Amino acid sequence: MVFTPYLLGFSLVAFVLCYGLMRRPAWMWYFGWLFFYLIAARFGHIFFSQLIVAENSQQMLFSCIYLAGGLLVWMPAVLWWCGARSKFGRSKDDKTGVSS
């Protein structure tokens, strides 16, 4: 029962992502940026909290390895998302909304 709000929240986010990625409206591209921003904030929060509680240099090294691993996953995804803008929403050439 404790995890019920989290499961409902996760289900809602998954539904919005599925709908948005299927239809590809313009707002989904911006929602993707919000998602990547929150992921970056989470990586940063964990990195700095591990640095604060580090008691020796080994723990500091492991927190830096965690940050590097997170960047190896996060950076290619963000760079791809930058180039995917044309796949979302109506194109600039299509002012009428009617496809030919």
N, CA, C and O atoms as CSV, one atom per row, in Angstrom:
chain,resi,resn,atom,element,x,y,z
A,1,MET,N,N,0.820,-1.205,0.000
A,1,MET,CA,C,0.000,0.000,0.000
A,1,MET,C,C,0.859,1.261,0.000
A,1,MET,O,O,0.408,2.315,-0.448
A,2,VAL,N,N,2.076,1.165,0.492
A,2,VAL,CA,C,2.939,2.333,0.556
A,2,VAL,C,C,3.343,2.789,-0.845
A,2,VAL,O,O,3.487,3.986,-1.096
A,3,PHE,N,N,3.524,1.842,-1.744
A,3,PHE,CA,C,4.009,2.171,-3.081
A,3,PHE,C,C,2.899,2.482,-4.081
A,3,PHE,O,O,3.184,2.741,-5.251
A,4,THR,N,N,1.656,2.461,-3.651
A,4,THR,CA,C,0.541,2.692,-4.565
A,4,THR,C,C,0.617,4.051,-5.264
A,4,THR,O,O,0.407,4.097,-6.476
A,5,PRO,N,N,0.905,5.161,-4.572
A,5,PRO,CA,C,1.004,6.446,-5.297
A,5,PRO,C,C,2.131,6.442,-6.321
A,5,PRO,O,O,2.001,7.037,-7.391
A,6,TYR,N,N,3.233,5.776,-6.002
A,6,TYR,CA,C,4.355,5.726,-6.946
A,6,TYR,C,C,4.003,4.895,-8.177
A,6,TYR,O,O,4.367,5.253,-9.297
A,7,LEU,N,N,3.304,3.799,-7.971
A,7,LEU,CA,C,2.892,2.973,-9.094
A,7,LEU,C,C,1.896,3.713,-9.986
A,7,LEU,O,O,1.961,3.617,-11.212
A,8,LEU,N,N,0.978,4.447,-9.367
A,8,LEU,CA,C,0.018,5.223,-10.146
A,8,LEU,C,C,0.715,6.352,-10.906
A,8,LEU,O,O,0.394,6.615,-12.065
A,9,GLY,N,N,1.656,7.007,-10.258
A,9,GLY,CA,C,2.415,8.064,-10.928
A,9,GLY,C,C,3.243,7.518,-12.081
A,9,GLY,O,O,3.286,8.117,-13.156
A,10,PHE,N,N,3.896,6.387,-11.863
A,10,PHE,CA,C,4.682,5.759,-12.921
A,10,PHE,C,C,3.777,5.353,-14.081
A,10,PHE,O,O,4.156,5.515,-15.241
A,11,SER,N,N,2.591,4.829,-13.786
A,11,SER,CA,C,1.651,4.449,-14.838
A,11,SER,C,C,1.198,5.662,-15.646
A,11,SER,O,O,1.080,5.587,-16.869
A,12,LEU,N,N,0.949,6.761,-14.975
A,12,LEU,CA,C,0.539,7.981,-15.665
A,12,LEU,C,C,1.651,8.496,-16.575
A,12,LEU,O,O,1.395,8.852,-17.725
A,13,VAL,N,N,2.872,8.536,-16.071
A,13,VAL,CA,C,4.005,8.998,-16.878
A,13,VAL,C,C,4.224,8.065,-18.066
A,13,VAL,O,O,4.482,8.531,-19.175
A,14,ALA,N,N,4.125,6.766,-17.850
A,14,ALA,CA,C,4.296,5.807,-18.944
A,14,ALA,C,C,3.203,5.983,-19.999
A,14,ALA,O,O,3.481,5.874,-21.193
A,15,PHE,N,N,1.974,6.251,-19.582
A,15,PHE,CA,C,0.884,6.474,-20.525
A,15,PHE,C,C,1.134,7.721,-21.364
A,15,PHE,O,O,0.954,7.699,-22.582
A,16,VAL,N,N,1.545,8.802,-20.721
A,16,VAL,CA,C,1.818,10.049,-21.448
A,16,VAL,C,C,2.967,9.844,-22.437
A,16,VAL,O,O,2.901,10.319,-23.571
A,17,LEU,N,N,4.010,9.144,-22.014
A,17,LEU,CA,C,5.137,8.882,-22.910
A,17,LEU,C,C,4.715,8.019,-24.099
A,17,LEU,O,O,5.103,8.292,-25.235
A,18,CYS,N,N,3.934,6.993,-23.844
A,18,CYS,CA,C,3.476,6.124,-24.940
A,18,CYS,C,C,2.620,6.901,-25.930
A,18,CYS,O,O,2.824,6.794,-27.139
A,19,TYR,N,N,1.678,7.673,-25.441
A,19,TYR,CA,C,0.823,8.458,-26.317
A,19,TYR,C,C,1.640,9.481,-27.095
A,19,TYR,O,O,1.476,9.632,-28.306
A,20,GLY,N,N,2.520,10.179,-26.387
A,20,GLY,CA,C,3.308,11.222,-27.028
A,20,GLY,C,C,4.270,10.688,-28.061
A,20,GLY,O,O,4.428,11.296,-29.120
A,21,LEU,N,N,4.917,9.574,-27.788
A,21,LEU,CA,C,5.852,9.023,-28.756
A,21,LEU,C,C,5.140,8.386,-29.941
A,21,LEU,O,O,5.706,8.297,-31.030
A,22,MET,N,N,3.904,7.944,-29.736
A,22,MET,CA,C,3.156,7.359,-30.837
A,22,MET,C,C,2.649,8.458,-31.786
A,22,MET,O,O,2.780,8.331,-33.003
A,23,ARG,N,N,2.081,9.515,-31.243
A,23,ARG,CA,C,1.505,10.588,-32.053
A,23,ARG,C,C,2.537,11.628,-32.489
A,23,ARG,O,O,2.364,12.281,-33.518
A,24,ARG,N,N,3.599,11.782,-31.714
A,24,ARG,CA,C,4.678,12.742,-31.957
A,24,ARG,C,C,4.202,14.189,-32.101
A,24,ARG,O,O,4.558,14.851,-33.076
A,25,PRO,N,N,3.408,14.694,-31.157
A,25,PRO,CA,C,3.064,16.115,-31.208
A,25,PRO,C,C,4.263,16.957,-30.759
A,25,PRO,O,O,5.229,16.426,-30.211
A,26,ALA,N,N,4.194,18.256,-30.992
A,26,ALA,CA,C,5.311,19.137,-30.657
A,26,ALA,C,C,5.568,19.168,-29.150
A,26,ALA,O,O,6.719,19.273,-28.726
A,27,TRP,N,N,4.513,19.079,-28.337
A,27,TRP,CA,C,4.720,19.151,-26.891
A,27,TRP,C,C,5.531,17.973,-26.371
A,27,TRP,O,O,6.159,18.072,-25.317
A,28,MET,N,N,5.523,16.862,-27.097
A,28,MET,CA,C,6.272,15.698,-26.633
A,28,MET,C,C,7.768,15.948,-26.691
A,28,MET,O,O,8.515,15.431,-25.860
A,29,TRP,N,N,8.215,16.731,-27.659
A,29,TRP,CA,C,9.637,17.038,-27.754
A,29,TRP,C,C,10.069,17.857,-26.541
A,29,TRP,O,O,11.135,17.621,-25.971
A,30,TYR,N,N,9.237,18.817,-26.153
A,30,TYR,CA,C,9.555,19.625,-24.976
A,30,TYR,C,C,9.428,18.805,-23.696
A,30,TYR,O,O,10.205,18.997,-22.761
A,31,PHE,N,N,8.477,17.912,-23.644
A,31,PHE,CA,C,8.354,17.012,-22.490
A,31,PHE,C,C,9.595,16.128,-22.371
A,31,PHE,O,O,10.046,15.817,-21.269
A,32,GLY,N,N,10.133,15.734,-23.510
A,32,GLY,CA,C,11.377,14.963,-23.505
A,32,GLY,C,C,12.521,15.748,-22.887
A,32,GLY,O,O,13.338,15.187,-22.156
A,33,TRP,N,N,12.586,17.053,-23.176
A,33,TRP,CA,C,13.624,17.881,-22.557
A,33,TRP,C,C,13.424,17.970,-21.050
A,33,TRP,O,O,14.392,17.955,-20.291
A,34,LEU,N,N,12.190,18.062,-20.623
A,34,LEU,CA,C,11.928,18.067,-19.182
A,34,LEU,C,C,12.376,16.750,-18.559
A,34,LEU,O,O,12.963,16.744,-17.477
A,35,PHE,N,N,12.104,15.641,-19.230
A,35,PHE,CA,C,12.523,14.327,-18.757
A,35,PHE,C,C,14.048,14.256,-18.641
A,35,PHE,O,O,14.571,13.801,-17.623
A,36,PHE,N,N,14.762,14.704,-19.677
A,36,PHE,CA,C,16.223,14.677,-19.630
A,36,PHE,C,C,16.767,15.616,-18.554
A,36,PHE,O,O,17.785,15.317,-17.929
A,37,TYR,N,N,16.100,16.746,-18.334
A,37,TYR,CA,C,16.512,17.664,-17.276
A,37,TYR,C,C,16.377,17.005,-15.904
A,37,TYR,O,O,17.269,17.126,-15.065
A,38,LEU,N,N,15.273,16.315,-15.680
A,38,LEU,CA,C,15.072,15.645,-14.392
A,38,LEU,C,C,16.061,14.501,-14.187
A,38,LEU,O,O,16.522,14.272,-13.069
A,39,ILE,N,N,16.388,13.784,-15.260
A,39,ILE,CA,C,17.389,12.722,-15.158
A,39,ILE,C,C,18.741,13.322,-14.804
A,39,ILE,O,O,19.453,12.783,-13.956
A,40,ALA,N,N,19.107,14.438,-15.447
A,40,ALA,CA,C,20.379,15.096,-15.146
A,40,ALA,C,C,20.405,15.579,-13.700
A,40,ALA,O,O,21.431,15.475,-13.027
A,41,ALA,N,N,19.291,16.100,-13.224
A,41,ALA,CA,C,19.228,16.551,-11.837
A,41,ALA,C,C,19.407,15.382,-10.876
A,41,ALA,O,O,20.053,15.516,-9.837
A,42,ARG,N,N,18.836,14.246,-11.224
A,42,ARG,CA,C,18.973,13.055,-10.369
A,42,ARG,C,C,20.418,12.571,-10.341
A,42,ARG,O,O,20.948,12.248,-9.278
A,43,PHE,N,N,21.057,12.519,-11.516
A,43,PHE,CA,C,22.470,12.146,-11.553
A,43,PHE,C,C,23.309,13.107,-10.725
A,43,PHE,O,O,24.179,12.682,-9.965
A,44,GLY,N,N,23.052,14.396,-10.871
A,44,GLY,CA,C,23.809,15.387,-10.116
A,44,GLY,C,C,23.569,15.281,-8.621
A,44,GLY,O,O,24.501,15.418,-7.829
A,45,HIS,N,N,22.331,15.041,-8.233
A,45,HIS,CA,C,22.010,14.908,-6.811
A,45,HIS,C,C,22.743,13.716,-6.198
A,45,HIS,O,O,23.337,13.831,-5.126
A,46,ILE,N,N,22.698,12.588,-6.873
A,46,ILE,CA,C,23.374,11.402,-6.339
A,46,ILE,C,C,24.875,11.610,-6.310
A,46,ILE,O,O,25.533,11.221,-5.344
A,47,PHE,N,N,25.439,12.225,-7.365
A,47,PHE,CA,C,26.882,12.465,-7.419
A,47,PHE,C,C,27.341,13.342,-6.264
A,47,PHE,O,O,28.292,13.001,-5.561
A,48,PHE,N,N,26.665,14.474,-6.066
A,48,PHE,CA,C,27.080,15.377,-4.999
A,48,PHE,C,C,26.814,14.802,-3.620
A,48,PHE,O,O,27.597,15.033,-2.699
A,49,SER,N,N,25.728,14.060,-3.457
A,49,SER,CA,C,25.479,13.460,-2.142
A,49,SER,C,C,26.523,12.396,-1.828
A,49,SER,O,O,26.920,12.241,-0.674
A,50,GLN,N,N,26.972,11.660,-2.848
A,50,GLN,CA,C,28.033,10.684,-2.614
A,50,GLN,C,C,29.345,11.376,-2.297
A,50,GLN,O,O,30.122,10.870,-1.488
A,51,LEU,N,N,29.614,12.524,-2.913
A,51,LEU,CA,C,30.834,13.262,-2.592
A,51,LEU,C,C,30.795,13.800,-1.167
A,51,LEU,O,O,31.813,13.804,-0.475
A,52,ILE,N,N,29.625,14.253,-0.727
A,52,ILE,CA,C,29.517,14.824,0.616
A,52,ILE,C,C,29.745,13.766,1.687
A,52,ILE,O,O,30.410,14.035,2.687
A,53,VAL,N,N,29.206,12.571,1.493
A,53,VAL,CA,C,29.322,11.535,2.520
A,53,VAL,C,C,30.552,10.658,2.336
A,53,VAL,O,O,30.757,9.724,3.111
A,54,ALA,N,N,31.380,10.936,1.322
A,54,ALA,CA,C,32.571,10.121,1.082
A,54,ALA,C,C,33.532,10.264,2.253
A,54,ALA,O,O,33.842,11.370,2.694
A,55,GLU,N,N,33.992,9.126,2.743
A,55,GLU,CA,C,34.901,9.123,3.881
A,55,GLU,C,C,36.349,8.879,3.470
A,55,GLU,O,O,37.268,9.124,4.252
A,56,ASN,N,N,36.553,8.402,2.258
A,56,ASN,CA,C,37.920,8.184,1.795
A,56,ASN,C,C,37.990,8.435,0.288
A,56,ASN,O,O,36.978,8.696,-0.363
A,57,SER,N,N,39.198,8.352,-0.243
A,57,SER,CA,C,39.377,8.657,-1.668
A,57,SER,C,C,38.755,7.593,-2.566
A,57,SER,O,O,38.387,7.890,-3.703
A,58,GLN,N,N,38.632,6.367,-2.081
A,58,GLN,CA,C,38.009,5.316,-2.889
A,58,GLN,C,C,36.533,5.640,-3.134
A,58,GLN,O,O,36.043,5.473,-4.250
A,59,GLN,N,N,35.838,6.090,-2.126
A,59,GLN,CA,C,34.430,6.456,-2.296
A,59,GLN,C,C,34.280,7.679,-3.204
A,59,GLN,O,O,33.316,7.771,-3.964
A,60,MET,N,N,35.220,8.611,-3.129
A,60,MET,CA,C,35.193,9.757,-4.025
A,60,MET,C,C,35.420,9.314,-5.473
A,60,MET,O,O,34.780,9.824,-6.393
A,61,LEU,N,N,36.329,8.367,-5.666
A,61,LEU,CA,C,36.589,7.845,-6.995
A,61,LEU,C,C,35.350,7.141,-7.559
A,61,LEU,O,O,35.011,7.315,-8.729
A,62,PHE,N,N,34.681,6.350,-6.724
A,62,PHE,CA,C,33.478,5.658,-7.178
A,62,PHE,C,C,32.358,6.635,-7.530
A,62,PHE,O,O,31.595,6.383,-8.461
A,63,SER,N,N,32.250,7.733,-6.810
A,63,SER,CA,C,31.222,8.721,-7.173
A,63,SER,C,C,31.568,9.383,-8.504
A,63,SER,O,O,30.668,9.688,-9.287
A,64,CYS,N,N,32.842,9.610,-8.775
A,64,CYS,CA,C,33.231,10.171,-10.078
A,64,CYS,C,C,33.002,9.155,-11.200
A,64,CYS,O,O,32.614,9.538,-12.304
A,65,ILE,N,N,33.235,7.878,-10.936
A,65,ILE,CA,C,32.949,6.836,-11.921
A,65,ILE,C,C,31.447,6.784,-12.196
A,65,ILE,O,O,31.031,6.596,-13.339
A,66,TYR,N,N,30.637,6.949,-11.156
A,66,TYR,CA,C,29.177,6.989,-11.324
A,66,TYR,C,C,28.776,8.149,-12.227
A,66,TYR,O,O,27.936,7.992,-13.113
A,67,LEU,N,N,29.388,9.329,-11.997
A,67,LEU,CA,C,29.077,10.487,-12.823
A,67,LEU,C,C,29.493,10.255,-14.272
A,67,LEU,O,O,28.745,10.593,-15.189
A,68,ALA,N,N,30.666,9.689,-14.489
A,68,ALA,CA,C,31.134,9.421,-15.854
A,68,ALA,C,C,30.227,8.406,-16.547
A,68,ALA,O,O,29.909,8.563,-17.726
A,69,GLY,N,N,29.814,7.376,-15.832
A,69,GLY,CA,C,28.895,6.387,-16.406
A,69,GLY,C,C,27.557,6.996,-16.754
A,69,GLY,O,O,26.982,6.674,-17.795
A,70,GLY,N,N,27.051,7.866,-15.907
A,70,GLY,CA,C,25.796,8.549,-16.195
A,70,GLY,C,C,25.909,9.439,-17.420
A,70,GLY,O,O,24.984,9.509,-18.229
A,71,LEU,N,N,27.047,10.124,-17.558
A,71,LEU,CA,C,27.242,10.974,-18.737
A,71,LEU,C,C,27.373,10.153,-20.009
A,71,LEU,O,O,26.938,10.593,-21.073
A,72,LEU,N,N,27.965,8.970,-19.919
A,72,LEU,CA,C,28.084,8.113,-21.095
A,72,LEU,C,C,26.719,7.646,-21.594
A,72,LEU,O,O,26.547,7.390,-22.786
A,73,VAL,N,N,25.763,7.535,-20.701
A,73,VAL,CA,C,24.406,7.151,-21.097
A,73,VAL,C,C,23.592,8.379,-21.488
A,73,VAL,O,O,22.834,8.342,-22.457
A,74,TRP,N,N,23.746,9.464,-20.738
A,74,TRP,CA,C,22.888,10.635,-20.890
A,74,TRP,C,C,23.245,11.469,-22.118
A,74,TRP,O,O,22.348,11.898,-22.843
A,75,MET,N,N,24.522,11.708,-22.366
A,75,MET,CA,C,24.932,12.598,-23.455
A,75,MET,C,C,24.515,12.112,-24.836
A,75,MET,O,O,23.966,12.913,-25.593
A,76,PRO,N,N,24.738,10.844,-25.224
A,76,PRO,CA,C,24.269,10.430,-26.551
A,76,PRO,C,C,22.752,10.537,-26.708
A,76,PRO,O,O,22.258,10.882,-27.782
A,77,ALA,N,N,22.023,10.241,-25.643
A,77,ALA,CA,C,20.561,10.344,-25.720
A,77,ALA,C,C,20.136,11.792,-25.937
A,77,ALA,O,O,19.242,12.060,-26.739
A,78,VAL,N,N,20.759,12.715,-25.240
A,78,VAL,CA,C,20.410,14.128,-25.393
A,78,VAL,C,C,20.813,14.646,-26.772
A,78,VAL,O,O,20.066,15.401,-27.393
A,79,LEU,N,N,21.973,14.250,-27.247
A,79,LEU,CA,C,22.397,14.685,-28.578
A,79,LEU,C,C,21.467,14.139,-29.656
A,79,LEU,O,O,21.178,14.830,-30.633
A,80,TRP,N,N,21.001,12.911,-29.489
A,80,TRP,CA,C,20.031,12.371,-30.440
A,80,TRP,C,C,18.728,13.164,-30.373
A,80,TRP,O,O,18.133,13.473,-31.405
A,81,TRP,N,N,18.289,13.491,-29.163
A,81,TRP,CA,C,17.032,14.210,-28.986
A,81,TRP,C,C,17.096,15.592,-29.635
A,81,TRP,O,O,16.086,16.083,-30.139
A,82,CYS,N,N,18.269,16.223,-29.628
A,82,CYS,CA,C,18.428,17.521,-30.297
A,82,CYS,C,C,18.142,17.406,-31.791
A,82,CYS,O,O,17.497,18.275,-32.377
A,83,GLY,N,N,18.625,16.332,-32.395
A,83,GLY,CA,C,18.429,16.149,-33.824
A,83,GLY,C,C,17.059,15.621,-34.205
A,83,GLY,O,O,16.712,15.609,-35.386
A,84,ALA,N,N,16.285,15.189,-33.244
A,84,ALA,CA,C,14.979,14.591,-33.531
A,84,ALA,C,C,13.846,15.605,-33.555
A,84,ALA,O,O,12.683,15.211,-33.637
A,85,ARG,N,N,14.143,16.885,-33.488
A,85,ARG,CA,C,13.089,17.904,-33.431
A,85,ARG,C,C,12.200,17.862,-34.672
A,85,ARG,O,O,10.993,18.083,-34.573
A,86,SER,N,N,12.775,17.586,-35.823
A,86,SER,CA,C,11.982,17.594,-37.056
A,86,SER,C,C,10.971,16.450,-37.106
A,86,SER,O,O,10.054,16.480,-37.927
A,87,LYS,N,N,11.119,15.463,-36.262
A,87,LYS,CA,C,10.196,14.327,-36.252
A,87,LYS,C,C,8.950,14.585,-35.410
A,87,LYS,O,O,8.032,13.766,-35.389
A,88,PHE,N,N,8.918,15.722,-34.718
A,88,PHE,CA,C,7.805,16.030,-33.821
A,88,PHE,C,C,7.064,17.261,-34.311
A,88,PHE,O,O,7.669,18.249,-34.725
A,89,GLY,N,N,5.759,17.182,-34.255
A,89,GLY,CA,C,4.920,18.313,-34.617
A,89,GLY,C,C,4.817,18.503,-36.115
A,89,GLY,O,O,5.317,17.701,-36.905
A,90,ARG,N,N,4.163,19.573,-36.478
A,90,ARG,CA,C,3.959,19.908,-37.880
A,90,ARG,C,C,5.223,20.551,-38.421
A,90,ARG,O,O,5.873,21.323,-37.716
A,91,SER,N,N,5.577,20.251,-39.639
A,91,SER,CA,C,6.767,20.854,-40.231
A,91,SER,C,C,6.501,22.320,-40.557
A,91,SER,O,O,5.345,22.731,-40.666
A,92,LYS,N,N,7.560,23.108,-40.713
A,92,LYS,CA,C,7.411,24.535,-41.005
A,92,LYS,C,C,6.854,24.767,-42.404
A,92,LYS,O,O,6.198,25.780,-42.646
A,93,ASP,N,N,7.105,23.848,-43.324
A,93,ASP,CA,C,6.611,23.992,-44.689
A,93,ASP,C,C,5.112,23.741,-44.779
A,93,ASP,O,O,4.447,24.256,-45.678
A,94,ASP,N,N,4.584,22.958,-43.858
A,94,ASP,CA,C,3.174,22.568,-43.895
A,94,ASP,C,C,2.353,23.568,-43.078
A,94,ASP,O,O,2.100,23.340,-41.895
A,95,LYS,N,N,1.937,24.673,-43.704
A,95,LYS,CA,C,1.186,25.701,-42.987
A,95,LYS,C,C,-0.312,25.445,-43.004
A,95,LYS,O,O,-1.050,25.996,-42.187
A,96,THR,N,N,-0.758,24.616,-43.928
A,96,THR,CA,C,-2.193,24.373,-44.016
A,96,THR,C,C,-2.635,23.182,-43.189
A,96,THR,O,O,-3.800,23.091,-42.800
A,97,GLY,N,N,-1.715,22.267,-42.918
A,97,GLY,CA,C,-2.081,21.082,-42.177
A,97,GLY,C,C,-2.607,19.971,-43.042
A,97,GLY,O,O,-2.951,18.902,-42.537
A,98,VAL,N,N,-2.678,20.207,-44.374
A,98,VAL,CA,C,-3.165,19.201,-45.309
A,98,VAL,C,C,-1.967,18.574,-46.014
A,98,VAL,O,O,-1.139,19.280,-46.590
A,99,SER,N,N,-1.880,17.275,-45.968
A,99,SER,CA,C,-0.762,16.612,-46.652
A,99,SER,C,C,-1.123,16.397,-48.106
A,99,SER,O,O,-2.283,16.163,-48.446
A,100,SER,N,N,-0.115,16.478,-48.962
A,100,SER,CA,C,-0.377,16.303,-50.391
A,100,SER,C,C,0.173,14.997,-50.916
A,100,SER,O,O,0.033,14.701,-52.103
